[in-house]
CSV table of C-alpha atoms and ligand atoms in Angstrom, one decimal:
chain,number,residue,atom,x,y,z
A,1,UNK,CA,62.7,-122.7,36.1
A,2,UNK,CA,65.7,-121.3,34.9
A,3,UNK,CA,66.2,-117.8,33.5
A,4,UNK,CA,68.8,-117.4,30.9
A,5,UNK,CA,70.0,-113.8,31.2
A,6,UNK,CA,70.9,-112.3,27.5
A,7,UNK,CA,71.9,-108.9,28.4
A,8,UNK,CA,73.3,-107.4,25.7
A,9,UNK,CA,73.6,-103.6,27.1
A,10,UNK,CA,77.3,-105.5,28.5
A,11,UNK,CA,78.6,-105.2,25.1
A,12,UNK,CA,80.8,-102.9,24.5
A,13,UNK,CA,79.8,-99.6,22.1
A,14,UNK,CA,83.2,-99.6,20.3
A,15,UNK,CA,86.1,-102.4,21.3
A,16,UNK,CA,89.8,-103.2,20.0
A,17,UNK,CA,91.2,-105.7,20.6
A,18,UNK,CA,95.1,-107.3,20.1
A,19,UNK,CA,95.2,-103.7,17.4
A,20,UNK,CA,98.5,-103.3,15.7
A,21,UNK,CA,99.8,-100.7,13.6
A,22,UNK,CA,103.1,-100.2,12.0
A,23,UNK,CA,104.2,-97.6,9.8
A,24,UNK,CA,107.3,-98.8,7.7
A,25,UNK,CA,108.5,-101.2,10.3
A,26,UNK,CA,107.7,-98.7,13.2
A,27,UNK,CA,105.2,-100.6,15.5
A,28,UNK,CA,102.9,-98.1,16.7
A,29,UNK,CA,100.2,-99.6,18.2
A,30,UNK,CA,101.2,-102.9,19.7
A,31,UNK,CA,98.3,-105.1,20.8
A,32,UNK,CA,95.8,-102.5,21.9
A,33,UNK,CA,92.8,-103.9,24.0
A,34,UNK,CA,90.3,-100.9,25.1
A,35,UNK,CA,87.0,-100.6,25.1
A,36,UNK,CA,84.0,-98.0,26.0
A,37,UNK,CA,80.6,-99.0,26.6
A,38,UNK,CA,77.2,-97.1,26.1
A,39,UNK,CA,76.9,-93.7,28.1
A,40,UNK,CA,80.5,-94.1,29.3
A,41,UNK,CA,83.6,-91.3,29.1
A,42,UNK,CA,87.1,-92.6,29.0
A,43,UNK,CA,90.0,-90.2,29.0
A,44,UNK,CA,93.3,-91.1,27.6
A,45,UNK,CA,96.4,-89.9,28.6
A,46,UNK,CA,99.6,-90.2,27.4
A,47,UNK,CA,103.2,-88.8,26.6
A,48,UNK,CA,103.8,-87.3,22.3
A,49,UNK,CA,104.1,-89.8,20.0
A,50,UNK,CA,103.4,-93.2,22.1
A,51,UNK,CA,99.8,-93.8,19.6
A,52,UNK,CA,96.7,-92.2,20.7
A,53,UNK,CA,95.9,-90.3,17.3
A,54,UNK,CA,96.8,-93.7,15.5
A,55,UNK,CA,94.2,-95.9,17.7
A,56,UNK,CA,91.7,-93.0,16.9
A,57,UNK,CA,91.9,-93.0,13.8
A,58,UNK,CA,92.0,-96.8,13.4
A,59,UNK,CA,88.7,-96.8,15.5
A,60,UNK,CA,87.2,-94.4,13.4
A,61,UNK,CA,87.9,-96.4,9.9
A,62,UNK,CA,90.3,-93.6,8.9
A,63,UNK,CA,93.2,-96.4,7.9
A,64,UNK,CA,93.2,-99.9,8.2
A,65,UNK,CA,94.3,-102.1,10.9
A,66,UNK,CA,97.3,-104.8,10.6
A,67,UNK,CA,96.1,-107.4,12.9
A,68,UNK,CA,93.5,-107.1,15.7
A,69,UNK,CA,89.3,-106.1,15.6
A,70,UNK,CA,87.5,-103.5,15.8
A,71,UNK,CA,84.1,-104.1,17.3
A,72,UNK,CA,80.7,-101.7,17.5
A,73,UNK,CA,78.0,-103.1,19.8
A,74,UNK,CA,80.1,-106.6,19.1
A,75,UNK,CA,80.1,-106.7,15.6
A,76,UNK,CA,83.4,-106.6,14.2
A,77,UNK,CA,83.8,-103.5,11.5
A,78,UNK,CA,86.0,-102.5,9.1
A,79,UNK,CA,87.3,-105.8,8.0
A,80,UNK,CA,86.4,-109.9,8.7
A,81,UNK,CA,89.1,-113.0,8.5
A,82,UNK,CA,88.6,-115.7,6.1
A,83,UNK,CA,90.8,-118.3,6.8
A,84,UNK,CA,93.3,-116.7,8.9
A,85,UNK,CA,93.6,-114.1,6.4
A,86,UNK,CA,92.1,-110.5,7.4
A,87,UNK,CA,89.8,-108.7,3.9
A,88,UNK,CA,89.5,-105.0,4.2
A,89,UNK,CA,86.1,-103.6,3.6
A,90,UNK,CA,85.2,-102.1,0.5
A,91,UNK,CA,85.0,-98.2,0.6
A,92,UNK,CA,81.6,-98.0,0.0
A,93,UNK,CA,81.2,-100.4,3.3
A,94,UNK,CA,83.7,-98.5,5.3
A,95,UNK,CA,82.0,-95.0,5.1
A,96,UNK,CA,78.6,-96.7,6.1
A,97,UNK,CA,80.3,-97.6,8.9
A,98,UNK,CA,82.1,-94.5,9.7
A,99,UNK,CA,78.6,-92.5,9.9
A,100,UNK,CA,78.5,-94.6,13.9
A,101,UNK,CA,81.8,-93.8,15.0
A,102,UNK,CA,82.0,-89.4,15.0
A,103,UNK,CA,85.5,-88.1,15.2
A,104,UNK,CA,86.2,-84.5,16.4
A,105,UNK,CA,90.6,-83.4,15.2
A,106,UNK,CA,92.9,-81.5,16.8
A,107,UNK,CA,92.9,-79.0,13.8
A,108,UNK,CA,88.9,-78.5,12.7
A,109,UNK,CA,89.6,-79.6,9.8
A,110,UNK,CA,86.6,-77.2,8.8
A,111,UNK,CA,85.6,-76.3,5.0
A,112,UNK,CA,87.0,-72.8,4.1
A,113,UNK,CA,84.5,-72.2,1.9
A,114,UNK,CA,81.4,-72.8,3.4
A,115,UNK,CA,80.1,-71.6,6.3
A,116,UNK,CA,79.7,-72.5,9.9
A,117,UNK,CA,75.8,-73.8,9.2
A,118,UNK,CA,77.0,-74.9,5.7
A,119,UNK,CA,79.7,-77.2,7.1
A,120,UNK,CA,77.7,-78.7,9.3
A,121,UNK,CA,74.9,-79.2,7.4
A,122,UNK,CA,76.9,-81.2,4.6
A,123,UNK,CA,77.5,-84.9,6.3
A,124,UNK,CA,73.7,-84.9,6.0
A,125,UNK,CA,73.1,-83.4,2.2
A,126,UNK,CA,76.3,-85.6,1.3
A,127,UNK,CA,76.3,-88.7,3.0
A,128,UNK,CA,72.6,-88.9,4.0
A,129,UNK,CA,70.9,-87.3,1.1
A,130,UNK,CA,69.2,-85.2,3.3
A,131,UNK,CA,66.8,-82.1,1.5
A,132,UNK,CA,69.4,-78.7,1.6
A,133,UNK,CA,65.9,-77.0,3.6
A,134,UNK,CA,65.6,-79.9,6.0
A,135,UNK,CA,69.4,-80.1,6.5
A,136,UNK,CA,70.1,-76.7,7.4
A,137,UNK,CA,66.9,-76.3,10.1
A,138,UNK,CA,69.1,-79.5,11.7
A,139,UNK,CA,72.0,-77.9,11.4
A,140,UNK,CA,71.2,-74.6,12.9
A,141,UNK,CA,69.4,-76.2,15.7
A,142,UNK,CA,72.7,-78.0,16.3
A,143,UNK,CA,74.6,-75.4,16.1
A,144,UNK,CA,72.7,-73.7,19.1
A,145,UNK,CA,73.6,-76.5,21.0
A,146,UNK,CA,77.0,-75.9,20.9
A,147,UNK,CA,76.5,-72.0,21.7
A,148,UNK,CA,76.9,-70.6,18.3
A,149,UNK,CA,73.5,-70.0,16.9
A,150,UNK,CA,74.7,-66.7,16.2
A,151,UNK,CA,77.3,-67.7,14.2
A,152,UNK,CA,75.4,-69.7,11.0
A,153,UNK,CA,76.8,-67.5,8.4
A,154,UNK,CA,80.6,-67.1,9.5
A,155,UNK,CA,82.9,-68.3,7.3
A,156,UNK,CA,85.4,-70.4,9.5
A,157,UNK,CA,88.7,-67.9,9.6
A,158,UNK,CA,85.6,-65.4,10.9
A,159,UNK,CA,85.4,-67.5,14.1
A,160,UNK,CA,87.9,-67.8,16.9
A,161,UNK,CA,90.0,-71.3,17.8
A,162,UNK,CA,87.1,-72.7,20.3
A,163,UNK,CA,84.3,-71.7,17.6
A,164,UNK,CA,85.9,-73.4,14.7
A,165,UNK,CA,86.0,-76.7,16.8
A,166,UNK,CA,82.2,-76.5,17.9
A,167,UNK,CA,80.9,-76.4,14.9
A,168,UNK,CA,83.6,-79.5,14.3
A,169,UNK,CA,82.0,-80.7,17.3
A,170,UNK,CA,78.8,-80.0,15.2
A,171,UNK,CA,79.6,-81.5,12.4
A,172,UNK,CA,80.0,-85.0,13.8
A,173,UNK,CA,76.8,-84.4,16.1
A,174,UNK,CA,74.5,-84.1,13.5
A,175,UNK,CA,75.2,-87.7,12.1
A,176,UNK,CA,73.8,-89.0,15.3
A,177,UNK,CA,77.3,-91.4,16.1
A,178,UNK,CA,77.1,-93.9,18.3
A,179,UNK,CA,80.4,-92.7,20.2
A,180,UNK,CA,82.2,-90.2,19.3
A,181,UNK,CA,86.5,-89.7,19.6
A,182,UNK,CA,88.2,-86.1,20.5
A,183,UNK,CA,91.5,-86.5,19.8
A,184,UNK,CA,93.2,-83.5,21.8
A,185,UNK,CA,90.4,-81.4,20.8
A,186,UNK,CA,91.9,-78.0,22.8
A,187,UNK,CA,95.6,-78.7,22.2
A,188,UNK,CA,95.4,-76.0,19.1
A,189,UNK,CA,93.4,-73.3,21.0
A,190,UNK,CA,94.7,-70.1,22.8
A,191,UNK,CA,94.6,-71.1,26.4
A,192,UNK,CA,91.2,-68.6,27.2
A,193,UNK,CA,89.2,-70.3,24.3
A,194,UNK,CA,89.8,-74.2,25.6
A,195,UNK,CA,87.0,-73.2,28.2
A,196,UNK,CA,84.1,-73.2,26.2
A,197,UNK,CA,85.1,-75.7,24.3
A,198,UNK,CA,85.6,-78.1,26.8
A,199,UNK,CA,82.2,-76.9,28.5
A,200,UNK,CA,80.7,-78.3,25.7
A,201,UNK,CA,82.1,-81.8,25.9
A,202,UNK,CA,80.9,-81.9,29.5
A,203,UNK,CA,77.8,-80.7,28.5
A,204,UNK,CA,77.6,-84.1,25.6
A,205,UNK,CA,79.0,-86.5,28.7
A,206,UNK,CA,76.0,-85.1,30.8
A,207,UNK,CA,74.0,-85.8,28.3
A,208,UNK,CA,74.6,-89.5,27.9
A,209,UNK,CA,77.0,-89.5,24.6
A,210,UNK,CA,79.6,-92.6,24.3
A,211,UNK,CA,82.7,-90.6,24.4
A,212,UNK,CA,86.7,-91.8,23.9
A,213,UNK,CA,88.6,-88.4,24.8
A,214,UNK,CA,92.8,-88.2,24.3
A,215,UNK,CA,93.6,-84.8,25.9
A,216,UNK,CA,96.2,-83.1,28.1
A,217,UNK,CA,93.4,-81.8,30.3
A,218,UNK,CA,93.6,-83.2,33.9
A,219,UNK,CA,90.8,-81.2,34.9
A,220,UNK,CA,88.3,-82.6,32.4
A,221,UNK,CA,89.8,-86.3,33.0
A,222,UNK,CA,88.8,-85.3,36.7
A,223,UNK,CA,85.1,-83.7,35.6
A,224,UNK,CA,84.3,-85.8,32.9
A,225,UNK,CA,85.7,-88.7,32.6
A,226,UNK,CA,84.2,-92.4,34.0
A,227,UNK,CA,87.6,-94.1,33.6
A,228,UNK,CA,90.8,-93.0,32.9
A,229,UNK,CA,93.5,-94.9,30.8
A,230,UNK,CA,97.6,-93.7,30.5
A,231,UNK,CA,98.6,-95.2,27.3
A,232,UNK,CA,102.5,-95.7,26.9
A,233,UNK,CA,104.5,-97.4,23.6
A,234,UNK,CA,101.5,-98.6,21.6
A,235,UNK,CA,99.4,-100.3,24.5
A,236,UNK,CA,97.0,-99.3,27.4
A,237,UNK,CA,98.6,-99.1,30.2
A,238,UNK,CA,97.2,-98.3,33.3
A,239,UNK,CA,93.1,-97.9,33.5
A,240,UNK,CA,91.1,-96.6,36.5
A,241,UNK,CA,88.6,-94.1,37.9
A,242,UNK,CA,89.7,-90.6,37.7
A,243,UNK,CA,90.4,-90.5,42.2
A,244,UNK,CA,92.1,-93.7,41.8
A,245,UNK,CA,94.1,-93.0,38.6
A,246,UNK,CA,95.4,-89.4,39.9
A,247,UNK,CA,95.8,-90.0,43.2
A,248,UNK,CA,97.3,-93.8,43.4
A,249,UNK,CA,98.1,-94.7,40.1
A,250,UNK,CA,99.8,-98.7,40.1
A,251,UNK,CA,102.3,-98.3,37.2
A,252,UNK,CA,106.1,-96.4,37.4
A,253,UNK,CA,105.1,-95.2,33.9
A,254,UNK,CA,101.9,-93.6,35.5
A,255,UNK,CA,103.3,-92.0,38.1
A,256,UNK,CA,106.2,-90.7,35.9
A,257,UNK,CA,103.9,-89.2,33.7
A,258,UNK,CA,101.4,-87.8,36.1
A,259,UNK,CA,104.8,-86.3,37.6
A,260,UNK,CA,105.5,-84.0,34.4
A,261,UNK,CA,101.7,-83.3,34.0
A,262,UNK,CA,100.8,-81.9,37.2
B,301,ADP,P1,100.4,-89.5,19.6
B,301,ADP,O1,99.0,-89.2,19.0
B,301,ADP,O2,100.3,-90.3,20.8
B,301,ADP,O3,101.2,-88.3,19.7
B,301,ADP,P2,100.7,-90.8,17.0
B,301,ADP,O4,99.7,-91.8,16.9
B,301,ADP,O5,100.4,-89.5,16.2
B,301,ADP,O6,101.1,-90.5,18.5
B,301,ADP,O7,102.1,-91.3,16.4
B,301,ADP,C1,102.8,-92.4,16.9
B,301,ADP,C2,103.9,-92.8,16.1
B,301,ADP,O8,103.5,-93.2,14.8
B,301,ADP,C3,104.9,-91.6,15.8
B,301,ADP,O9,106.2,-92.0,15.9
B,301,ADP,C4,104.5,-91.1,14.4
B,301,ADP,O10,105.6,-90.5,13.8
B,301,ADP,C5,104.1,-92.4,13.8
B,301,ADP,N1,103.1,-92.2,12.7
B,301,ADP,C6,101.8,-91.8,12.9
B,301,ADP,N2,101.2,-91.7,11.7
B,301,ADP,C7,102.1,-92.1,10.8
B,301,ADP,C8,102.0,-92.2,9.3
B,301,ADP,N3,100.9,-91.9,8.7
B,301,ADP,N4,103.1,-92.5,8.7
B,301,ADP,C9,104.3,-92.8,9.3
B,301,ADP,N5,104.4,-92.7,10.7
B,301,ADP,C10,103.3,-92.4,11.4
B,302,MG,MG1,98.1,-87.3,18.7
């Protein structure tokens, strides 16, 4: 008897593969391969300008890809290859998609006009066509998750730096992703507020959420993070648990970087 193992928790939540990006001749990203699987953290590191927000937001369907896949639970999304030649998804396609894949910006990127419950509640009037009663009860609750039940009815310049980005945090909670991308989520905060904001992303790790992570924050890398990953001139570097990556990295561009950061 022979048993044929078909384990398909191995696959990979969200994958690139050989990703490039240019932007007028600038190659940005330049044969990315990363992946994250289910339940996993993965920190990325890296110096201004080398391509992190770029493979974000090509991850999250934000802007097409030049050559290379993106992959969620290993089927490839936001565009297929006919003969050699790569077709785009339709819009409509794309922003099914996008409801997986939850993306949390440096700036909020919050509604000025509506309020902390109200901005959170509006991925699931909008995209989901969920009731306005049934929304906001979702909303709130979500909202108390991230520490700011009190909060509801603030208008966003009414709330500090780290509240503005958990109910950004919210926002992209409440459509139930599959993974979910912070790209340098505390970088704009006042250095007292990047606590609780960061207390909060622990807080989603501990509870089992798919995370990718680009920050400048060793500490959280340390805390947090499954795997670490240095990425340098549009490709992934060095990868490695967070005691191996900090304390014997293998590449010159590693060590030179953990250099300036520590
Ligand atoms: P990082 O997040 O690592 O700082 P980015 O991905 O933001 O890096 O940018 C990498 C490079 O790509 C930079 O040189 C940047 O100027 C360029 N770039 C990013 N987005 C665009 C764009 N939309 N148009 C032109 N150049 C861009
Ligand atoms: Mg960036």
């Amino acid at each position: 008897m022979s048993t044929i193992a078909l384990d398909t928790a191995v696959l990979p939540t969200l994958q690139v593969a050989d990703l490039h990006k240019a932007y007028h001749g600038n190659e940005v990203l330049k044969g990315v391969e990363f992946a994250v699987n289910k339940g996993q953290v993965k920190a990325v590191l890296g110096p201004s300008g080398s391509g992190k927000s770029t493979m974000l937001r090509l991850m999250a369907l934000l802007e097409p890809a030049d050559r290379g896949t993106i992959s969620l639970n290993g089927t490839r999304i936001g565009a297929s290859e006919h003969s050699g030649k790569i077709l785009h998804h339709a819009e409509g396609k794309l922003a099914v998609q996008r409801r997986d894949i939850g993306m949390v910006f440096q700036k909020f990127n919050l509604f000025p006009h509506l309020t902390a419950v109200e901005n959170v509640m509006i991925g699931l009037t909008n995209v989901q066509r969920v009731p306005k009663v049934e929304a906001r009860e979702r909303a709130y609750a979500m909202l108390t998750k991230v520490g700011l039940a009190d909060r509801d009815g603030h208008f966003p310049s009414e709330l500090s730096g780290g509240q503005q980005q958990r109910v950004a945090i919210a926002r992209a909670l409440i459509l139930n992703p599959q993974v979910m991308l912070f790209d340098e989520p505390t970088s704009a905060l006042d250095p007292e507020l990047v606590g609780e904001v960061l207390e909060v992303m622990e807080d989603l790790a501990a509870a089992g959420m798919t995370m990718i992570v680009v920050t400048h924050e060793v500490r959280f890398a340390r805390r947090a993070a499954d795997e670490v990953t240095l990425f340098d001139g549009g490709v992934i570097v060095e990868q490695a648990a967070p005691e191996e990556f900090f304390e014997n990295p293998q590449h010159e561009r590693t060590k030179k970087f953990l250099s300036h950061v520590h």
